[in-house]
GROMACS .gro file of C-alpha atoms in nm:
model
  317
    1MET     CA    1  -0.823   2.214  -2.727
    2ALA     CA    2  -0.937   2.496  -2.954
    3THR     CA    3  -0.841   2.853  -3.029
    4GLU     CA    4  -1.127   3.097  -3.067
    5GLY     CA    5  -1.113   3.477  -3.086
    6GLY     CA    6  -0.766   3.489  -2.936
    7TYR     CA    7  -0.853   3.252  -2.652
    8LYS     CA    8  -0.728   2.897  -2.597
    9LEU     CA    9  -0.989   2.658  -2.460
   10GLU     CA   10  -0.913   2.321  -2.298
   11GLN     CA   11  -1.208   2.131  -2.160
   12GLN     CA   12  -1.334   1.805  -2.016
   13HIS     CA   13  -1.641   1.706  -1.821
   14GLY     CA   14  -1.755   1.409  -1.620
   15LYS     CA   15  -1.925   1.265  -1.313
   16SER     CA   16  -1.759   1.219  -0.975
   17ARG     CA   17  -1.830   1.004  -0.669
   18VAL     CA   18  -2.066   0.762  -0.836
   19ARG     CA   19  -2.111   0.511  -0.555
   20VAL     CA   20  -2.184   0.157  -0.667
   21SER     CA   21  -2.176  -0.176  -0.489
   22ARG     CA   22  -2.171  -0.512  -0.668
   23VAL     CA   23  -2.241  -0.849  -0.506
   24TRP     CA   24  -2.141  -1.175  -0.671
   25ARG     CA   25  -2.327  -1.464  -0.512
   26ARG     CA   26  -2.101  -1.751  -0.402
   27PRO     CA   27  -1.840  -1.707  -0.678
   28GLY     CA   28  -1.555  -1.895  -0.511
   29SER     CA   29  -1.486  -2.254  -0.424
   30ASP     CA   30  -1.558  -2.170  -0.058
   31GLY     CA   31  -1.919  -2.092  -0.150
   32GLY     CA   32  -1.901  -1.737  -0.008
   33ASP     CA   33  -2.047  -1.416  -0.150
   34LEU     CA   34  -1.815  -1.141  -0.272
   35VAL     CA   35  -1.904  -0.773  -0.231
   36VAL     CA   36  -1.727  -0.459  -0.351
   37GLU     CA   37  -1.809  -0.093  -0.295
   38TRP     CA   38  -1.662   0.157  -0.539
   39SER     CA   39  -1.662   0.533  -0.574
   40VAL     CA   40  -1.626   0.593  -0.947
   41GLY     CA   41  -1.522   0.908  -1.129
   42VAL     CA   42  -1.552   0.949  -1.507
   43SER     CA   43  -1.407   1.234  -1.710
   44LEU     CA   44  -1.433   1.264  -2.088
   45LEU     CA   45  -1.227   1.465  -2.334
   46SER     CA   46  -1.449   1.514  -2.635
   47ASP     CA   47  -1.526   1.729  -2.936
   48CYS     CA   48  -1.808   1.928  -2.777
   49LEU     CA   49  -1.669   2.277  -2.822
   50PRO     CA   50  -1.998   2.422  -2.960
   51ALA     CA   51  -2.146   2.368  -2.614
   52TYR     CA   52  -1.892   2.609  -2.470
   53LEU     CA   53  -1.873   2.853  -2.759
   54SER     CA   54  -2.236   2.884  -2.867
   55GLY     CA   55  -2.452   2.689  -2.624
   56ASP     CA   56  -2.507   2.399  -2.867
   57ASN     CA   57  -2.532   2.087  -2.645
   58SER     CA   58  -2.585   1.836  -2.926
   59SER     CA   59  -2.244   1.672  -2.877
   60ILE     CA   60  -2.243   1.658  -2.496
   61VAL     CA   61  -2.263   1.324  -2.315
   62ALA     CA   62  -2.473   1.410  -2.012
   63THR     CA   63  -2.301   1.346  -1.681
   64ASP     CA   64  -2.618   1.174  -1.562
   65THR     CA   65  -2.576   0.930  -1.851
   66MET     CA   66  -2.222   0.861  -1.730
   67LYS     CA   67  -2.361   0.779  -1.385
   68ASN     CA   68  -2.620   0.543  -1.533
   69THR     CA   69  -2.352   0.375  -1.744
   70VAL     CA   70  -2.158   0.285  -1.430
   71TYR     CA   71  -2.456   0.095  -1.291
   72ALA     CA   72  -2.538  -0.068  -1.625
   73LYS     CA   73  -2.184  -0.194  -1.674
   74ALA     CA   74  -2.171  -0.321  -1.315
   75LYS     CA   75  -2.485  -0.520  -1.388
   76GLU     CA   76  -2.325  -0.666  -1.705
   77CYS     CA   77  -2.027  -0.796  -1.505
   78THR     CA   78  -2.181  -1.133  -1.421
   79GLU     CA   79  -1.834  -1.270  -1.346
   80VAL     CA   80  -1.610  -1.122  -1.076
   81VAL     CA   81  -1.395  -0.836  -1.207
   82SER     CA   82  -1.121  -0.638  -1.041
   83MET     CA   83  -1.151  -0.265  -0.993
   84GLU     CA   84  -0.888  -0.205  -1.261
   85SER     CA   85  -1.069  -0.428  -1.509
   86PHE     CA   86  -1.397  -0.249  -1.442
   87ALA     CA   87  -1.229   0.089  -1.504
   88ILE     CA   88  -1.101  -0.043  -1.838
   89ILE     CA   89  -1.449  -0.171  -1.929
   90LEU     CA   90  -1.596   0.174  -1.863
   91ALA     CA   91  -1.322   0.359  -2.049
   92LYS     CA   92  -1.355   0.130  -2.354
   93HIS     CA   93  -1.729   0.190  -2.362
   94PHE     CA   94  -1.699   0.568  -2.363
   95ILE     CA   95  -1.433   0.592  -2.634
   96THR     CA   96  -1.603   0.339  -2.865
   97PHE     CA   97  -1.973   0.419  -2.811
   98TYR     CA   98  -1.938   0.796  -2.860
   99PRO     CA   99  -1.757   0.910  -3.178
  100GLN     CA  100  -1.686   1.256  -3.034
  101VAL     CA  101  -1.504   1.120  -2.723
  102THR     CA  102  -1.128   1.114  -2.773
  103THR     CA  103  -1.014   1.015  -2.422
  104ALA     CA  104  -1.179   0.863  -2.117
  105ILE     CA  105  -1.035   0.893  -1.767
  106VAL     CA  106  -1.181   0.662  -1.503
  107ASN     CA  107  -1.073   0.665  -1.140
  108ILE     CA  108  -1.208   0.435  -0.870
  109VAL     CA  109  -1.162   0.416  -0.494
  110GLU     CA  110  -1.260   0.087  -0.333
  111LYS     CA  111  -1.400   0.076   0.018
  112PRO     CA  112  -1.220  -0.209   0.200
  113TRP     CA  113  -1.492  -0.459   0.290
  114GLU     CA  114  -1.318  -0.772   0.420
  115ARG     CA  115  -1.467  -1.115   0.485
  116VAL     CA  116  -1.533  -1.186   0.853
  117THR     CA  117  -1.371  -1.491   1.008
  118LEU     CA  118  -1.557  -1.654   1.298
  119ASP     CA  119  -1.397  -1.933   1.497
  120GLY     CA  120  -1.129  -1.962   1.230
  121GLN     CA  121  -1.379  -2.005   0.948
  122PRO     CA  122  -1.459  -1.745   0.676
  123HIS     CA  123  -1.822  -1.639   0.693
  124VAL     CA  124  -2.019  -1.703   0.374
  125HIS     CA  125  -2.183  -1.360   0.365
  126GLY     CA  126  -2.035  -1.160   0.654
  127PHE     CA  127  -1.800  -0.864   0.599
  128LYS     CA  128  -1.632  -0.595   0.809
  129LEU     CA  129  -1.484  -0.264   0.704
  130GLY     CA  130  -1.105  -0.254   0.681
  131SER     CA  131  -0.875   0.048   0.676
  132GLU     CA  132  -0.660   0.116   0.369
  133LYS     CA  133  -0.824   0.179   0.030
  134HIS     CA  134  -0.744   0.033  -0.311
  135VAL     CA  135  -0.737   0.299  -0.586
  136THR     CA  136  -0.692   0.305  -0.962
  137GLU     CA  137  -0.690   0.550  -1.252
  138VAL     CA  138  -0.728   0.444  -1.615
  139THR     CA  139  -0.669   0.683  -1.905
  140LEU     CA  140  -0.765   0.543  -2.245
  141LYS     CA  141  -0.742   0.724  -2.578
  142LYS     CA  142  -0.945   0.641  -2.887
  143CYS     CA  143  -0.626   0.521  -3.058
  144GLY     CA  144  -0.587   0.257  -2.785
  145ALA     CA  145  -0.308   0.426  -2.588
  146LEU     CA  146  -0.344   0.329  -2.223
  147SER     CA  147  -0.218   0.452  -1.887
  148LEU     CA  148  -0.309   0.225  -1.596
  149ILE     CA  149  -0.218   0.329  -1.242
  150ALA     CA  150  -0.312   0.142  -0.926
  151GLY     CA  151  -0.230   0.199  -0.563
  152VAL     CA  152  -0.319   0.203  -0.197
  153GLN     CA  153  -0.416   0.491   0.029
  154GLY     CA  154  -0.431   0.513   0.406
  155LEU     CA  155  -0.196   0.221   0.476
  156ALA     CA  156  -0.118   0.303   0.840
  157LEU     CA  157   0.207   0.149   0.969
  158LEU     CA  158   0.385   0.191   1.302
  159LYS     CA  159   0.684   0.041   1.477
  160THR     CA  160   0.778   0.120   1.836
  161THR     CA  161   1.156   0.098   1.793
  162GLN     CA  162   1.430   0.033   1.535
  163SER     CA  163   1.410   0.388   1.401
  164GLY     CA  164   1.633   0.692   1.428
  165PHE     CA  165   1.724   1.023   1.265
  166GLU     CA  166   2.065   1.186   1.299
  167GLY     CA  167   2.332   1.371   1.106
  168PHE     CA  168   2.089   1.611   0.939
  169VAL     CA  169   2.153   1.979   0.858
  170ARG     CA  170   2.187   2.201   1.163
  171ASP     CA  171   2.150   2.577   1.175
  172ARG     CA  172   2.033   2.841   1.424
  173TYR     CA  173   1.669   2.729   1.386
  174THR     CA  174   1.739   2.362   1.458
  175ILE     CA  175   1.636   2.228   1.798
  176LEU     CA  176   1.564   1.866   1.706
  177PRO     CA  177   1.820   1.636   1.871
  178ASP     CA  178   1.986   1.343   1.700
  179THR     CA  179   1.835   1.009   1.798
  180ARG     CA  180   1.882   0.642   1.728
  181GLU     CA  181   1.570   0.545   1.921
  182ARG     CA  182   1.224   0.668   1.827
  183MET     CA  183   0.885   0.547   1.715
  184LEU     CA  184   0.815   0.549   1.341
  185ALA     CA  185   0.460   0.591   1.216
  186THR     CA  186   0.326   0.680   0.875
  187GLU     CA  187   0.020   0.653   0.653
  188VAL     CA  188   0.145   0.526   0.320
  189ALA     CA  189  -0.004   0.641  -0.009
  190ALA     CA  190   0.150   0.429  -0.284
  191SER     CA  191   0.084   0.413  -0.656
  192TRP     CA  192   0.236   0.214  -0.938
  193ARG     CA  193   0.190   0.214  -1.314
  194TYR     CA  194   0.149  -0.104  -1.512
  195GLN     CA  195   0.349  -0.127  -1.833
  196PHE     CA  196   0.045  -0.196  -2.051
  197GLU     CA  197   0.084   0.096  -2.291
  198ASN     CA  198  -0.199  -0.003  -2.525
  199ILE     CA  199  -0.534  -0.167  -2.471
  200SER     CA  200  -0.413  -0.450  -2.695
  201ASN     CA  201  -0.136  -0.528  -2.442
  202ILE     CA  202  -0.382  -0.643  -2.177
  203PRO     CA  203  -0.354  -1.024  -2.164
  204ALA     CA  204  -0.638  -1.217  -2.324
  205LYS     CA  205  -0.646  -1.436  -2.016
  206PRO     CA  206  -0.787  -1.223  -1.733
  207PHE     CA  207  -0.505  -1.045  -1.550
  208CYS     CA  208  -0.550  -1.068  -1.175
  209PHE     CA  209  -0.508  -0.705  -1.071
  210SER     CA  210  -0.658  -0.778  -0.729
  211GLN     CA  211  -0.392  -1.042  -0.657
  212ARG     CA  212  -0.118  -0.808  -0.779
  213TYR     CA  213  -0.247  -0.537  -0.548
  214GLN     CA  214  -0.226  -0.771  -0.248
  215GLU     CA  215   0.124  -0.885  -0.347
  216VAL     CA  216   0.264  -0.534  -0.388
  217LYS     CA  217   0.106  -0.422  -0.061
  218LYS     CA  218   0.267  -0.719   0.116
  219VAL     CA  219   0.611  -0.632  -0.022
  220LEU     CA  220   0.574  -0.272   0.100
  221VAL     CA  221   0.464  -0.380   0.448
  222ASP     CA  222   0.728  -0.654   0.483
  223THR     CA  223   1.004  -0.413   0.385
  224PHE     CA  224   0.885  -0.146   0.630
  225PHE     CA  225   0.886  -0.382   0.928
  226GLY     CA  226   1.166  -0.629   0.850
  227PRO     CA  227   1.179  -0.985   0.988
  228PRO     CA  228   0.917  -1.045   1.261
  229ASN     CA  229   1.163  -1.151   1.530
  230VAL     CA  230   1.423  -0.874   1.488
  231GLY     CA  231   1.279  -0.602   1.261
  232VAL     CA  232   1.501  -0.371   1.056
  233TYR     CA  233   1.661  -0.039   1.151
  234SER     CA  234   1.536   0.275   0.975
  235PRO     CA  235   1.785   0.564   0.966
  236SER     CA  236   1.520   0.790   0.810
  237VAL     CA  237   1.177   0.779   0.650
  238GLN     CA  238   1.353   0.865   0.323
  239ASN     CA  239   1.567   0.553   0.334
  240THR     CA  240   1.277   0.328   0.434
  241LEU     CA  241   1.064   0.474   0.154
  242TYR     CA  242   1.338   0.403  -0.101
  243LEU     CA  243   1.387   0.046   0.018
  244MET     CA  244   1.012  -0.019   0.001
  245ALA     CA  245   0.984   0.106  -0.358
  246LYS     CA  246   1.304  -0.075  -0.460
  247ALA     CA  247   1.178  -0.401  -0.313
  248VAL     CA  248   0.881  -0.392  -0.550
  249LEU     CA  249   1.087  -0.313  -0.860
  250ASP     CA  250   1.364  -0.559  -0.766
  251ARG     CA  251   1.136  -0.858  -0.748
  252TYR     CA  252   1.179  -0.945  -1.116
  253LEU     CA  253   1.557  -0.959  -1.065
  254CYS     CA  254   1.519  -1.225  -0.796
  255TRP     CA  255   1.271  -1.459  -0.961
  256THR     CA  256   1.298  -1.660  -1.277
  257VAL     CA  257   0.937  -1.577  -1.358
  258SER     CA  258   0.865  -1.221  -1.256
  259ARG     CA  259   0.545  -1.129  -1.079
  260PHE     CA  260   0.624  -0.760  -1.098
  261HIS     CA  261   0.786  -0.724  -1.442
  262ASP     CA  262   0.481  -0.529  -1.560
  263ILE     CA  263   0.523  -0.243  -1.308
  264ALA     CA  264   0.697   0.060  -1.453
  265PHE     CA  265   0.735   0.281  -1.144
  266VAL     CA  266   0.641   0.309  -0.780
  267GLN     CA  267   0.551   0.639  -0.614
  268LEU     CA  268   0.533   0.663  -0.236
  269ASN     CA  269   0.410   0.940  -0.011
  270MET     CA  270   0.491   0.872   0.355
  271PRO     CA  271   0.410   1.147   0.606
  272ASN     CA  272   0.612   1.123   0.924
  273LEU     CA  273   0.346   1.103   1.196
  274HIS     CA  274   0.508   1.209   1.521
  275PHE     CA  275   0.499   1.047   1.865
  276LEU     CA  276   0.641   1.313   2.095
  277PRO     CA  277   0.793   1.230   2.437
  278VAL     CA  278   0.576   1.348   2.728
  279ASN     CA  279   0.731   1.515   3.034
  280LEU     CA  280   0.504   1.676   3.291
  281SER     CA  281   0.618   1.874   3.593
  282SER     CA  282   0.495   2.133   3.837
  283LYS     CA  283   0.650   2.349   4.104
  284ASP     CA  284   0.545   2.103   4.371
  285ASN     CA  285   0.605   1.788   4.170
  286PRO     CA  286   0.894   1.814   3.921
  287SER     CA  287   0.834   1.466   3.783
  288ILE     CA  288   0.461   1.401   3.741
  289VAL     CA  289   0.555   1.222   3.420
  290LYS     CA  290   0.922   1.165   3.349
  291PHE     CA  291   0.976   1.027   3.001
  292ALA     CA  292   1.151   0.692   2.988
  293ASP     CA  293   1.074   0.588   2.631
  294ASP     CA  294   0.721   0.499   2.735
  295VAL     CA  295   0.460   0.780   2.729
  296PHE     CA  296   0.406   0.973   2.405
  297LEU     CA  297   0.178   1.236   2.255
  298PRO     CA  298   0.065   1.117   1.910
  299THR     CA  299   0.017   1.402   1.663
  300ASP     CA  300  -0.019   1.442   1.287
  301GLU     CA  301  -0.025   1.823   1.283
  302PRO     CA  302   0.220   1.938   1.171
  303HIS     CA  303   0.386   1.635   1.016
  304GLY     CA  304   0.679   1.573   0.786
  305THR     CA  305   0.604   1.496   0.421
  306ILE     CA  306   0.834   1.259   0.234
  307GLN     CA  307   0.762   1.156  -0.124
  308ALA     CA  308   0.959   0.994  -0.404
  309THR     CA  309   0.909   0.807  -0.731
  310LEU     CA  310   1.132   0.516  -0.826
  311SER     CA  311   1.151   0.369  -1.175
  312ARG     CA  312   1.390   0.150  -1.368
  313ALA     CA  313   1.657   0.342  -1.560
  314ARG     CA  314   1.509   0.245  -1.898
  315SER     CA  315   1.146   0.283  -1.795
  316LYS     CA  316   0.929   0.564  -1.929
  317LEU     CA  317   0.729   0.754  -1.670
   0.00000   0.00000   0.00000
């Protein structure tokens, strides 16, 4: 940030949607290839004010160079790395290689290629495209201060029963009836921040961010649905959202060795995607379709938006 001639200037520049795919040939004990596809965004905060104020570009890191760096660093990763680890590798490069760069922000969205299973056996080089996306954002300052956020987008969940909504505020504009029986569908966007506050806090032994991602996602899904044979009743999306976030943060209270002690907060955005009862009638046929908890009109426009962030009382957001 700079003040010049009575104006305050804040600036950053970068490269967005750098698409890169990396294949590791037969890295696992099963002898199968591993492929990832990432959309990478890089943004740099740097001391390049002359470029803005006088057209002097001598301190600018070209955005094309940022793009090329993504591919070069992917090539250097001869061992399998998680998306979060790759974001840290990129951020470290930019703040150490360029003296004028004070902060690097790297965000990555992973396309969900999943190994194909044929006749119960994982295919050695076959993959299919999944649904939800793994995301991360790393912010790293030259002093080593780190913010590391991971999450999932597009996690579509639906249950056909065990959901209701009643006792809400009623006024002259309210027409929605109370119900203890409805479908519940949502597309979860979740994010969580790891409590590594400095680059030096990252464990020397590789931290398995990919495994942690799968574990947290499983906790969210299990809490949404409840036990497979009976489910769990949801009195509102708000309550289900809270229980899902709490289940992640509470894990360290239940286990002697915590798997989730390094997560500072969980943020969930869960739109309420509606399945509306269908009744059709005409003058000649008053019951073409008479709703009996069976035929619905799925719609996501408009939809309810429910969002909350849950953290431990002594945790810093």
